[in-house]
C-alpha cells in the first residue's frame, strides 16, 4: 500500500493534496521510510524466475515493479544554510582529523 500511495502521489500535480503513505503498517516500510520518500536515490531490483511453476510469483513481482516505476523521487544535495553551519562543519572536520591523528600516534 505504501508504494501504491507514493505512486499515486507522484502522479498528482503540485499544489494538490497528497495522501500520507501508511509507513507504520509494515515494519519494513517503516524502516525504509527515509529511503522511500526522503532525500535519496533508490533502486528497485526484481528477481524473476524462468520456471513455469513460478509464473504467478513472477507476474506478481512484475506488477509490483511496474507500480514502483511510477514513484518519482527528487533527491538533491544537502546545502549548508549559512556561514555558522559552514564554520561548525569545518570545526568538526578539523576535530575529527585531529582525533584520527592522535589515534594513529598512540598505535
PDB file of N, CA and C in Angstrom:
ATOM      1  N   UNK A   1       0.811  -1.204   0.000  1.00  0.00           N
ATOM      2  CA  UNK A   1       0.000   0.000   0.000  1.00  0.00           C
ATOM      3  C   UNK A   1       0.847   1.256   0.000  1.00  0.00           C
ATOM      4  N   UNK A   2       2.023   1.201   0.615  1.00  0.00           N
ATOM      5  CA  UNK A   2       2.888   2.381   0.658  1.00  0.00           C
ATOM      6  C   UNK A   2       3.338   2.753  -0.749  1.00  0.00           C
ATOM      7  N   UNK A   3       3.804   1.765  -1.510  1.00  0.00           N
ATOM      8  CA  UNK A   3       4.274   2.022  -2.873  1.00  0.00           C
ATOM      9  C   UNK A   3       3.137   2.550  -3.736  1.00  0.00           C
ATOM     10  N   UNK A   4       1.952   1.977  -3.571  1.00  0.00           N
ATOM     11  CA  UNK A   4       0.795   2.422  -4.338  1.00  0.00           C
ATOM     12  C   UNK A   4       0.473   3.882  -4.014  1.00  0.00           C
ATOM     13  N   UNK A   5       0.506   4.251  -2.738  1.00  0.00           N
ATOM     14  CA  UNK A   5       0.228   5.626  -2.330  1.00  0.00           C
ATOM     15  C   UNK A   5       1.288   6.578  -2.866  1.00  0.00           C
ATOM     16  N   UNK A   6       2.569   6.179  -2.795  1.00  0.00           N
ATOM     17  CA  UNK A   6       3.638   7.022  -3.332  1.00  0.00           C
ATOM     18  C   UNK A   6       3.495   7.203  -4.841  1.00  0.00           C
ATOM     19  N   UNK A   7       3.108   6.144  -5.546  1.00  0.00           N
ATOM     20  CA  UNK A   7       2.909   6.225  -6.995  1.00  0.00           C
ATOM     21  C   UNK A   7       1.746   7.161  -7.329  1.00  0.00           C
ATOM     22  N   UNK A   8       0.668   7.063  -6.566  1.00  0.00           N
ATOM     23  CA  UNK A   8      -0.479   7.950  -6.790  1.00  0.00           C
ATOM     24  C   UNK A   8      -0.099   9.397  -6.513  1.00  0.00           C
ATOM     25  N   UNK A   9       0.679   9.622  -5.446  1.00  0.00           N
ATOM     26  CA  UNK A   9       1.113  10.976  -5.112  1.00  0.00           C
ATOM     27  C   UNK A   9       2.035  11.548  -6.179  1.00  0.00           C
ATOM     28  N   UNK A  10       2.860  10.708  -6.805  1.00  0.00           N
ATOM     29  CA  UNK A  10       3.774  11.167  -7.850  1.00  0.00           C
ATOM     30  C   UNK A  10       3.007  11.655  -9.068  1.00  0.00           C
ATOM     31  N   UNK A  11       1.841  11.078  -9.311  1.00  0.00           N
ATOM     32  CA  UNK A  11       1.043  11.461 -10.466  1.00  0.00           C
ATOM     33  C   UNK A  11       0.230  12.719 -10.253  1.00  0.00           C
ATOM     34  N   UNK A  12       0.109  13.171  -9.011  1.00  0.00           N
ATOM     35  CA  UNK A  12      -0.695  14.363  -8.726  1.00  0.00           C
ATOM     36  C   UNK A  12       0.106  15.626  -9.020  1.00  0.00           C
ATOM     37  N   UNK A  13      -0.559  16.645  -9.561  1.00  0.00           N
ATOM     38  CA  UNK A  13       0.139  17.902  -9.826  1.00  0.00           C
ATOM     39  C   UNK A  13       0.512  18.611  -8.517  1.00  0.00           C
ATOM     40  N   UNK A  14       1.519  19.487  -8.598  1.00  0.00           N
ATOM     41  CA  UNK A  14       1.933  20.236  -7.405  1.00  0.00           C
ATOM     42  C   UNK A  14       0.779  21.097  -6.918  1.00  0.00           C
ATOM     43  N   UNK A  15       0.688  21.234  -5.622  1.00  0.00           N
ATOM     44  CA  UNK A  15      -0.364  22.041  -5.031  1.00  0.00           C
ATOM     45  C   UNK A  15      -1.604  21.235  -4.670  1.00  0.00           C
ATOM     46  N   UNK A  16      -1.758  20.079  -5.264  1.00  0.00           N
ATOM     47  CA  UNK A  16      -2.905  19.231  -4.952  1.00  0.00           C
ATOM     48  C   UNK A  16      -2.591  18.409  -3.696  1.00  0.00           C
ATOM     49  N   UNK A  17      -3.570  18.200  -2.850  1.00  0.00           N
ATOM     50  CA  UNK A  17      -3.372  17.460  -1.597  1.00  0.00           C
ATOM     51  C   UNK A  17      -2.913  16.039  -1.875  1.00  0.00           C
ATOM     52  N   UNK A  18      -1.869  15.636  -1.150  1.00  0.00           N
ATOM     53  CA  UNK A  18      -1.324  14.292  -1.320  1.00  0.00           C
ATOM     54  C   UNK A  18      -1.647  13.454  -0.098  1.00  0.00           C
ATOM     55  N   UNK A  19      -1.872  12.165  -0.320  1.00  0.00           N
ATOM     56  CA  UNK A  19      -2.204  11.229   0.741  1.00  0.00           C
ATOM     57  C   UNK A  19      -0.945  10.823   1.490  1.00  0.00           C
ATOM     58  N   UNK A  20      -1.026  10.729   2.802  1.00  0.00           N
ATOM     59  CA  UNK A  20       0.106  10.286   3.618  1.00  0.00           C
ATOM     60  C   UNK A  20       0.263   8.777   3.485  1.00  0.00           C
ATOM     61  N   UNK A  21       1.449   8.300   3.058  1.00  0.00           N
ATOM     62  CA  UNK A  21       1.652   6.843   2.939  1.00  0.00           C
ATOM     63  C   UNK A  21       1.599   6.160   4.308  1.00  0.00           C
ATOM     64  N   UNK A  22       1.001   4.971   4.394  1.00  0.00           N
ATOM     65  CA  UNK A  22       0.869   4.263   5.684  1.00  0.00           C
ATOM     66  C   UNK A  22       2.144   3.488   6.050  1.00  0.00           C
ATOM     67  N   UNK A  23       3.232   4.209   6.374  1.00  0.00           N
ATOM     68  CA  UNK A  23       4.510   3.564   6.660  1.00  0.00           C
ATOM     69  C   UNK A  23       4.443   2.641   7.873  1.00  0.00           C
ATOM     70  N   UNK A  24       3.623   2.959   8.839  1.00  0.00           N
ATOM     71  CA  UNK A  24       3.596   2.167  10.070  1.00  0.00           C
ATOM     72  C   UNK A  24       2.824   0.857   9.960  1.00  0.00           C
ATOM     73  N   UNK A  25       2.234   0.606   8.815  1.00  0.00           N
ATOM     74  CA  UNK A  25       1.504  -0.647   8.623  1.00  0.00           C
ATOM     75  C   UNK A  25       2.451  -1.843   8.502  1.00  0.00           C
ATOM     76  N   UNK A  26       3.699  -1.581   8.156  1.00  0.00           N
ATOM     77  CA  UNK A  26       4.669  -2.649   7.951  1.00  0.00           C
ATOM     78  C   UNK A  26       6.001  -2.253   8.571  1.00  0.00           C
ATOM     79  N   UNK A  27       6.668  -3.191   9.220  1.00  0.00           N
ATOM     80  CA  UNK A  27       7.973  -2.904   9.811  1.00  0.00           C
ATOM     81  C   UNK A  27       8.968  -2.517   8.729  1.00  0.00           C
ATOM     82  N   UNK A  28       8.922  -3.214   7.595  1.00  0.00           N
ATOM     83  CA  UNK A  28       9.867  -2.954   6.521  1.00  0.00           C
ATOM     84  C   UNK A  28       9.708  -1.541   5.966  1.00  0.00           C
ATOM     85  N   UNK A  29       8.483  -1.141   5.664  1.00  0.00           N
ATOM     86  CA  UNK A  29       8.287   0.198   5.105  1.00  0.00           C
ATOM     87  C   UNK A  29       8.569   1.270   6.148  1.00  0.00           C
ATOM     88  N   UNK A  30       8.349   0.972   7.414  1.00  0.00           N
ATOM     89  CA  UNK A  30       8.673   1.937   8.470  1.00  0.00           C
ATOM     90  C   UNK A  30      10.187   2.150   8.523  1.00  0.00           C
ATOM     91  N   UNK A  31      10.958   1.066   8.392  1.00  0.00           N
ATOM     92  CA  UNK A  31      12.419   1.168   8.401  1.00  0.00           C
ATOM     93  C   UNK A  31      12.909   1.902   7.150  1.00  0.00           C
ATOM     94  N   UNK A  32      12.278   1.647   6.021  1.00  0.00           N
ATOM     95  CA  UNK A  32      12.703   2.234   4.747  1.00  0.00           C
ATOM     96  C   UNK A  32      12.079   3.593   4.450  1.00  0.00           C
ATOM     97  N   UNK A  33      11.389   4.173   5.400  1.00  0.00           N
ATOM     98  CA  UNK A  33      10.670   5.426   5.174  1.00  0.00           C
ATOM     99  C   UNK A  33      11.569   6.504   4.574  1.00  0.00           C
ATOM    100  N   UNK A  34      12.759   6.710   5.131  1.00  0.00           N
ATOM    101  CA  UNK A  34      13.645   7.753   4.633  1.00  0.00           C
ATOM    102  C   UNK A  34      14.102   7.471   3.208  1.00  0.00           C
ATOM    103  N   UNK A  35      14.307   6.218   2.877  1.00  0.00           N
ATOM    104  CA  UNK A  35      14.731   5.868   1.523  1.00  0.00           C
ATOM    105  C   UNK A  35      13.592   5.989   0.521  1.00  0.00           C
ATOM    106  N   UNK A  36      12.381   5.720   0.965  1.00  0.00           N
ATOM    107  CA  UNK A  36      11.240   5.723   0.047  1.00  0.00           C
ATOM    108  C   UNK A  36      10.724   7.119  -0.265  1.00  0.00           C
ATOM    109  N   UNK A  37      10.844   8.060   0.662  1.00  0.00           N
ATOM    110  CA  UNK A  37      10.322   9.394   0.359  1.00  0.00           C
ATOM    111  C   UNK A  37      11.231  10.499   0.866  1.00  0.00           C
ATOM    112  N   UNK A  38      12.411  10.140   1.320  1.00  0.00           N
ATOM    113  CA  UNK A  38      13.349  11.138   1.795  1.00  0.00           C
ATOM    114  C   UNK A  38      14.203  11.688   0.676  1.00  0.00           C
ATOM    115  N   UNK A  39      15.296  12.303   1.052  1.00  0.00           N
ATOM    116  CA  UNK A  39      16.205  12.910   0.102  1.00  0.00           C
ATOM    117  C   UNK A  39      17.260  11.879  -0.295  1.00  0.00           C
ATOM    118  N   UNK A  40      16.862  10.920  -1.104  1.00  0.00           N
ATOM    119  CA  UNK A  40      17.789   9.861  -1.504  1.00  0.00           C
ATOM    120  C   UNK A  40      17.403   9.316  -2.870  1.00  0.00           C
ATOM    121  N   UNK A  41      18.363   8.646  -3.486  1.00  0.00           N
ATOM    122  CA  UNK A  41      18.086   7.937  -4.733  1.00  0.00           C
ATOM    123  C   UNK A  41      17.927   6.477  -4.366  1.00  0.00           C
ATOM    124  N   UNK A  42      16.888   5.848  -4.869  1.00  0.00           N
ATOM    125  CA  UNK A  42      16.575   4.466  -4.513  1.00  0.00           C
ATOM    126  C   UNK A  42      16.503   3.621  -5.779  1.00  0.00           C
ATOM    127  N   UNK A  43      16.997   2.403  -5.695  1.00  0.00           N
ATOM    128  CA  UNK A  43      16.980   1.476  -6.820  1.00  0.00           C
ATOM    129  C   UNK A  43      16.088   0.303  -6.469  1.00  0.00           C
ATOM    130  N   UNK A  44      15.264  -0.123  -7.427  1.00  0.00           N
ATOM    131  CA  UNK A  44      14.394  -1.288  -7.244  1.00  0.00           C
ATOM    132  C   UNK A  44      14.880  -2.375  -8.178  1.00  0.00           C
ATOM    133  N   UNK A  45      15.152  -3.537  -7.628  1.00  0.00           N
ATOM    134  CA  UNK A  45      15.556  -4.682  -8.443  1.00  0.00           C
ATOM    135  C   UNK A  45      14.527  -5.788  -8.230  1.00  0.00           C
ATOM    136  N   UNK A  46      14.125  -6.425  -9.308  1.00  0.00           N
ATOM    137  CA  UNK A  46      13.148  -7.505  -9.226  1.00  0.00           C
ATOM    138  C   UNK A  46      13.813  -8.810  -9.655  1.00  0.00           C
ATOM    139  N   UNK A  47      13.636  -9.845  -8.851  1.00  0.00           N
ATOM    140  CA  UNK A  47      14.174 -11.169  -9.177  1.00  0.00           C
ATOM    141  C   UNK A  47      13.067 -12.001  -9.816  1.00  0.00           C
ATOM    142  N   UNK A  48      13.316 -12.472 -11.022  1.00  0.00           N
ATOM    143  CA  UNK A  48      12.320 -13.227 -11.774  1.00  0.00           C
ATOM    144  C   UNK A  48      12.803 -14.654 -11.995  1.00  0.00           C
ATOM    145  N   UNK A  49      11.865 -15.555 -12.167  1.00  0.00           N
ATOM    146  CA  UNK A  49      12.199 -16.955 -12.406  1.00  0.00           C
ATOM    147  C   UNK A  49      11.699 -17.371 -13.786  1.00  0.00           C
ATOM    148  N   UNK A  50      12.520 -18.079 -14.554  1.00  0.00           N
ATOM    149  CA  UNK A  50      12.075 -18.550 -15.865  1.00  0.00           C
ATOM    150  C   UNK A  50      11.201 -19.808 -15.784  1.00  0.00           C
ATOM    151  N   UNK A  51      11.057 -20.375 -14.597  1.00  0.00           N
ATOM    152  CA  UNK A  51      10.312 -21.613 -14.417  1.00  0.00           C
ATOM    153  C   UNK A  51       8.805 -21.382 -14.573  1.00  0.00           C
ATOM    154  N   UNK A  52       8.142 -22.290 -15.250  1.00  0.00           N
ATOM    155  CA  UNK A  52       6.684 -22.208 -15.418  1.00  0.00           C
ATOM    156  C   UNK A  52       5.977 -22.378 -14.079  1.00  0.00           C
ATOM    157  N   UNK A  53       6.597 -23.094 -13.165  1.00  0.00           N
ATOM    158  CA  UNK A  53       5.988 -23.311 -11.849  1.00  0.00           C
ATOM    159  C   UNK A  53       5.918 -22.008 -11.051  1.00  0.00           C
ATOM    160  N   UNK A  54       6.788 -21.044 -11.364  1.00  0.00           N
ATOM    161  CA  UNK A  54       6.820 -19.767 -10.643  1.00  0.00           C
ATOM    162  C   UNK A  54       6.169 -18.630 -11.435  1.00  0.00           C
ATOM    163  N   UNK A  55       5.335 -18.968 -12.405  1.00  0.00           N
ATOM    164  CA  UNK A  55       4.733 -17.964 -13.276  1.00  0.00           C
ATOM    165  C   UNK A  55       3.953 -16.911 -12.494  1.00  0.00           C
ATOM    166  N   UNK A  56       3.088 -17.331 -11.580  1.00  0.00           N
ATOM    167  CA  UNK A  56       2.254 -16.384 -10.824  1.00  0.00           C
ATOM    168  C   UNK A  56       3.111 -15.447  -9.969  1.00  0.00           C
ATOM    169  N   UNK A  57       4.139 -16.004  -9.325  1.00  0.00           N
ATOM    170  CA  UNK A  57       5.034 -15.192  -8.495  1.00  0.00           C
ATOM    171  C   UNK A  57       5.793 -14.175  -9.347  1.00  0.00           C
ATOM    172  N   UNK A  58       6.231 -14.607 -10.521  1.00  0.00           N
ATOM    173  CA  UNK A  58       6.946 -13.716 -11.434  1.00  0.00           C
ATOM    174  C   UNK A  58       6.031 -12.589 -11.907  1.00  0.00           C
ATOM    175  N   UNK A  59       4.805 -12.916 -12.242  1.00  0.00           N
ATOM    176  CA  UNK A  59       3.850 -11.888 -12.680  1.00  0.00           C
ATOM    177  C   UNK A  59       3.547 -10.900 -11.558  1.00  0.00           C
ATOM    178  N   UNK A  60       3.403 -11.415 -10.355  1.00  0.00           N
ATOM    179  CA  UNK A  60       3.162 -10.545  -9.197  1.00  0.00           C
ATOM    180  C   UNK A  60       4.342  -9.598  -8.985  1.00  0.00           C
ATOM    181  N   UNK A  61       5.547 -10.119  -9.121  1.00  0.00           N
ATOM    182  CA  UNK A  61       6.751  -9.296  -8.970  1.00  0.00           C
ATOM    183  C   UNK A  61       6.809  -8.227 -10.052  1.00  0.00           C
ATOM    184  N   UNK A  62       6.459  -8.587 -11.280  1.00  0.00           N
ATOM    185  CA  UNK A  62       6.463  -7.611 -12.376  1.00  0.00           C
ATOM    186  C   UNK A  62       5.413  -6.521 -12.176  1.00  0.00           C
ATOM    187  N   UNK A  63       4.242  -6.886 -11.663  1.00  0.00           N
ATOM    188  CA  UNK A  63       3.211  -5.880 -11.375  1.00  0.00           C
ATOM    189  C   UNK A  63       3.694  -4.917 -10.293  1.00  0.00           C
ATOM    190  N   UNK A  64       4.344  -5.469  -9.265  1.00  0.00           N
ATOM    191  CA  UNK A  64       4.878  -4.628  -8.191  1.00  0.00           C
ATOM    192  C   UNK A  64       5.964  -3.700  -8.741  1.00  0.00           C
ATOM    193  N   UNK A  65       6.867  -4.238  -9.557  1.00  0.00           N
ATOM    194  CA  UNK A  65       7.931  -3.417 -10.143  1.00  0.00           C
ATOM    195  C   UNK A  65       7.351  -2.310 -11.018  1.00  0.00           C
ATOM    196  N   UNK A  66       6.275  -2.617 -11.718  1.00  0.00           N
ATOM    197  CA  UNK A  66       5.613  -1.612 -12.552  1.00  0.00           C
ATOM    198  C   UNK A  66       5.055  -0.473 -11.699  1.00  0.00           C
ATOM    199  N   UNK A  67       4.484  -0.804 -10.558  1.00  0.00           N
ATOM    200  CA  UNK A  67       3.958   0.253  -9.683  1.00  0.00           C
ATOM    201  C   UNK A  67       5.091   1.063  -9.051  1.00  0.00           C
ATOM    202  N   UNK A  68       6.224   0.421  -8.763  1.00  0.00           N
ATOM    203  CA  UNK A  68       7.372   1.136  -8.195  1.00  0.00           C
ATOM    204  C   UNK A  68       7.937   2.117  -9.220  1.00  0.00           C
ATOM    205  N   UNK A  69       7.885   1.750 -10.489  1.00  0.00           N
ATOM    206  CA  UNK A  69       8.380   2.625 -11.549  1.00  0.00           C
ATOM    207  C   UNK A  69       7.656   3.967 -11.573  1.00  0.00           C
ATOM    208  N   UNK A  70       6.430   3.986 -11.124  1.00  0.00           N
ATOM    209  CA  UNK A  70       5.629   5.213 -11.137  1.00  0.00           C
ATOM    210  C   UNK A  70       6.027   6.190 -10.038  1.00  0.00           C
ATOM    211  N   UNK A  71       6.734   5.712  -9.011  1.00  0.00           N
ATOM    212  CA  UNK A  71       7.135   6.579  -7.899  1.00  0.00           C
ATOM    213  C   UNK A  71       8.253   7.494  -8.363  1.00  0.00           C
ATOM    214  N   UNK A  72       8.067   8.787  -8.205  1.00  0.00           N
ATOM    215  CA  UNK A  72       9.066   9.776  -8.599  1.00  0.00           C
ATOM    216  C   UNK A  72       9.636  10.435  -7.347  1.00  0.00           C
ATOM    217  N   UNK A  73      10.937  10.278  -7.152  1.00  0.00           N
ATOM    218  CA  UNK A  73      11.625  10.912  -6.028  1.00  0.00           C
ATOM    219  C   UNK A  73      12.478  12.045  -6.559  1.00  0.00           C
ATOM    220  N   UNK A  74      12.696  13.043  -5.741  1.00  0.00           N
ATOM    221  CA  UNK A  74      13.555  14.152  -6.158  1.00  0.00           C
ATOM    222  C   UNK A  74      14.645  14.348  -5.112  1.00  0.00           C
ATOM    223  N   UNK A  75      15.788  13.731  -5.361  1.00  0.00           N
ATOM    224  CA  UNK A  75      16.925  13.858  -4.462  1.00  0.00           C
ATOM    225  C   UNK A  75      17.721  15.095  -4.838  1.00  0.00           C
ATOM    226  N   UNK A  76      18.197  15.795  -3.838  1.00  0.00           N
ATOM    227  CA  UNK A  76      19.038  16.968  -4.077  1.00  0.00           C
ATOM    228  C   UNK A  76      20.157  16.988  -3.051  1.00  0.00           C
ATOM    229  N   UNK A  77      21.242  17.633  -3.411  1.00  0.00           N
ATOM    230  CA  UNK A  77      22.386  17.716  -2.497  1.00  0.00           C
ATOM    231  C   UNK A  77      22.032  18.596  -1.307  1.00  0.00           C
ATOM    232  N   UNK A  78      22.416  18.138  -0.138  1.00  0.00           N
ATOM    233  CA  UNK A  78      22.174  18.942   1.055  1.00  0.00           C
ATOM    234  C   UNK A  78      23.133  20.124   1.069  1.00  0.00           C
ATOM    235  N   UNK A  79      22.611  21.312   1.239  1.00  0.00           N
ATOM    236  CA  UNK A  79      23.410  22.522   1.266  1.00  0.00           C
ATOM    237  C   UNK A  79      23.356  23.138   2.653  1.00  0.00           C
ATOM    238  N   UNK A  80      24.486  23.672   3.087  1.00  0.00           N
ATOM    239  CA  UNK A  80      24.503  24.365   4.376  1.00  0.00           C
ATOM    240  C   UNK A  80      23.814  25.712   4.212  1.00  0.00           C
ATOM    241  N   UNK A  81      23.076  26.092   5.227  1.00  0.00           N
ATOM    242  CA  UNK A  81      22.238  27.287   5.133  1.00  0.00           C
ATOM    243  C   UNK A  81      23.024  28.590   5.265  1.00  0.00           C
ATOM    244  N   UNK A  82      23.961  28.635   6.197  1.00  0.00           N
ATOM    245  CA  UNK A  82      24.638  29.901   6.435  1.00  0.00           C
ATOM    246  C   UNK A  82      26.092  29.677   6.847  1.00  0.00           C
ATOM    247  N   UNK A  83      26.792  30.766   7.091  1.00  0.00           N
ATOM    248  CA  UNK A  83      28.214  30.685   7.434  1.00  0.00           C
ATOM    249  C   UNK A  83      28.448  29.983   8.769  1.00  0.00           C
ATOM    250  N   UNK A  84      27.517  30.120   9.707  1.00  0.00           N
ATOM    251  CA  UNK A  84      27.665  29.479  11.011  1.00  0.00           C
ATOM    252  C   UNK A  84      27.710  27.965  10.859  1.00  0.00           C
ATOM    253  N   UNK A  85      26.819  27.425  10.050  1.00  0.00           N
ATOM    254  CA  UNK A  85      26.802  25.981   9.809  1.00  0.00           C
ATOM    255  C   UNK A  85      28.071  25.544   9.090  1.00  0.00           C
ATOM    256  N   UNK A  86      28.538  26.356   8.147  1.00  0.00           N
ATOM    257  CA  UNK A  86      29.765  26.014   7.418  1.00  0.00           C
ATOM    258  C   UNK A  86      30.966  26.016   8.355  1.00  0.00           C
ATOM    259  N   UNK A  87      31.056  27.018   9.232  1.00  0.00           N
ATOM    260  CA  UNK A  87      32.192  27.071  10.153  1.00  0.00           C
ATOM    261  C   UNK A  87      32.115  25.926  11.166  1.00  0.00           C
ATOM    262  N   UNK A  88      30.920  25.559  11.587  1.00  0.00           N
ATOM    263  CA  UNK A  88      30.753  24.428  12.502  1.00  0.00           C
ATOM    264  C   UNK A  88      31.197  23.133  11.821  1.00  0.00           C
ATOM    265  N   UNK A  89      30.826  22.974  10.550  1.00  0.00           N
ATOM    266  CA  UNK A  89      31.242  21.778   9.817  1.00  0.00           C
ATOM    267  C   UNK A  89      32.767  21.719   9.718  1.00  0.00           C
ATOM    268  N   UNK A  90      33.403  22.830   9.390  1.00  0.00           N
ATOM    269  CA  UNK A  90      34.862  22.861   9.293  1.00  0.00           C
ATOM    270  C   UNK A  90      35.510  22.559  10.637  1.00  0.00           C
ATOM    271  N   UNK A  91      34.942  23.105  11.693  1.00  0.00           N
ATOM    272  CA  UNK A  91      35.468  22.871  13.043  1.00  0.00           C
ATOM    273  C   UNK A  91      35.375  21.377  13.391  1.00  0.00           C
ATOM    274  N   UNK A  92      34.240  20.760  13.094  1.00  0.00           N
ATOM    275  CA  UNK A  92      34.064  19.342  13.388  1.00  0.00           C
ATOM    276  C   UNK A  92      34.984  18.473  12.529  1.00  0.00           C
ATOM    277  N   UNK A  93      35.173  18.845  11.271  1.00  0.00           N
ATOM    278  CA  UNK A  93      36.088  18.092  10.405  1.00  0.00           C
ATOM    279  C   UNK A  93      37.525  18.179  10.919  1.00  0.00           C
ATOM    280  N   UNK A  94      37.926  19.391  11.361  1.00  0.00           N
ATOM    281  CA  UNK A  94      39.270  19.570  11.922  1.00  0.00           C
ATOM    282  C   UNK A  94      39.445  18.736  13.189  1.00  0.00           C
ATOM    283  N   UNK A  95      38.424  18.749  14.041  1.00  0.00           N
ATOM    284  CA  UNK A  95      38.478  17.983  15.285  1.00  0.00           C
ATOM    285  C   UNK A  95      38.582  16.481  14.984  1.00  0.00           C
ATOM    286  N   UNK A  96      37.837  16.023  14.007  1.00  0.00           N
ATOM    287  CA  UNK A  96      37.883  14.614  13.613  1.00  0.00           C
ATOM    288  C   UNK A  96      39.271  14.251  13.076  1.00  0.00           C
ATOM    289  N   UNK A  97      39.830  15.103  12.239  1.00  0.00           N
ATOM    290  CA  UNK A  97      41.176  14.843  11.705  1.00  0.00           C
ATOM    291  C   UNK A  97      42.199  14.796  12.831  1.00  0.00           C
ATOM    292  N   UNK A  98      42.066  15.696  13.797  1.00  0.00           N
ATOM    293  CA  UNK A  98      42.985  15.720  14.943  1.00  0.00           C
ATOM    294  C   UNK A  98      42.856  14.434  15.762  1.00  0.00           C
ATOM    295  N   UNK A  99      41.638  13.970  15.988  1.00  0.00           N
ATOM    296  CA  UNK A  99      41.419  12.737  16.743  1.00  0.00           C
ATOM    297  C   UNK A  99      42.011  11.534  16.013  1.00  0.00           C
ATOM    298  N   UNK A 100      41.833  11.483  14.696  1.00  0.00           N
ATOM    299  CA  UNK A 100      42.405  10.392  13.910  1.00  0.00           C
ATOM    300  C   UNK A 100      43.925  10.410  14.002  1.00  0.00           C
ATOM    301  N   UNK A 101      44.502  11.608  13.942  1.00  0.00           N
ATOM    302  CA  UNK A 101      45.955  11.748  14.021  1.00  0.00           C
ATOM    303  C   UNK A 101      46.461  11.261  15.386  1.00  0.00           C
ATOM    304  N   UNK A 102      45.783  11.654  16.457  1.00  0.00           N
ATOM    305  CA  UNK A 102      46.194  11.225  17.801  1.00  0.00           C
ATOM    306  C   UNK A 102      46.036   9.715  17.954  1.00  0.00           C
ATOM    307  N   UNK A 103      44.995   9.153  17.398  1.00  0.00           N
ATOM    308  CA  UNK A 103      44.773   7.713  17.464  1.00  0.00           C
ATOM    309  C   UNK A 103      45.891   6.952  16.751  1.00  0.00           C
ATOM    310  N   UNK A 104      46.304   7.443  15.599  1.00  0.00           N
ATOM    311  CA  UNK A 104      47.384   6.804  14.860  1.00  0.00           C
ATOM    312  C   UNK A 104      48.708   6.902  15.617  1.00  0.00           C
ATOM    313  N   UNK A 105      48.922   7.993  16.332  1.00  0.00           N
ATOM    314  CA  UNK A 105      50.158   8.168  17.100  1.00  0.00           C
ATOM    315  C   UNK A 105      50.197   7.205  18.287  1.00  0.00           C
ATOM    316  N   UNK A 106      49.063   6.934  18.893  1.00  0.00           N
ATOM    317  CA  UNK A 106      49.012   6.052  20.060  1.00  0.00           C
ATOM    318  C   UNK A 106      49.208   4.597  19.663  1.00  0.00           C
ATOM    319  N   UNK A 107      48.964   4.253  18.428  1.00  0.00           N
ATOM    320  CA  UNK A 107      49.134   2.868  17.977  1.00  0.00           C
ATOM    321  C   UNK A 107      50.569   2.635  17.790  1.00  0.00           C
TER     322      UNK A 107
END
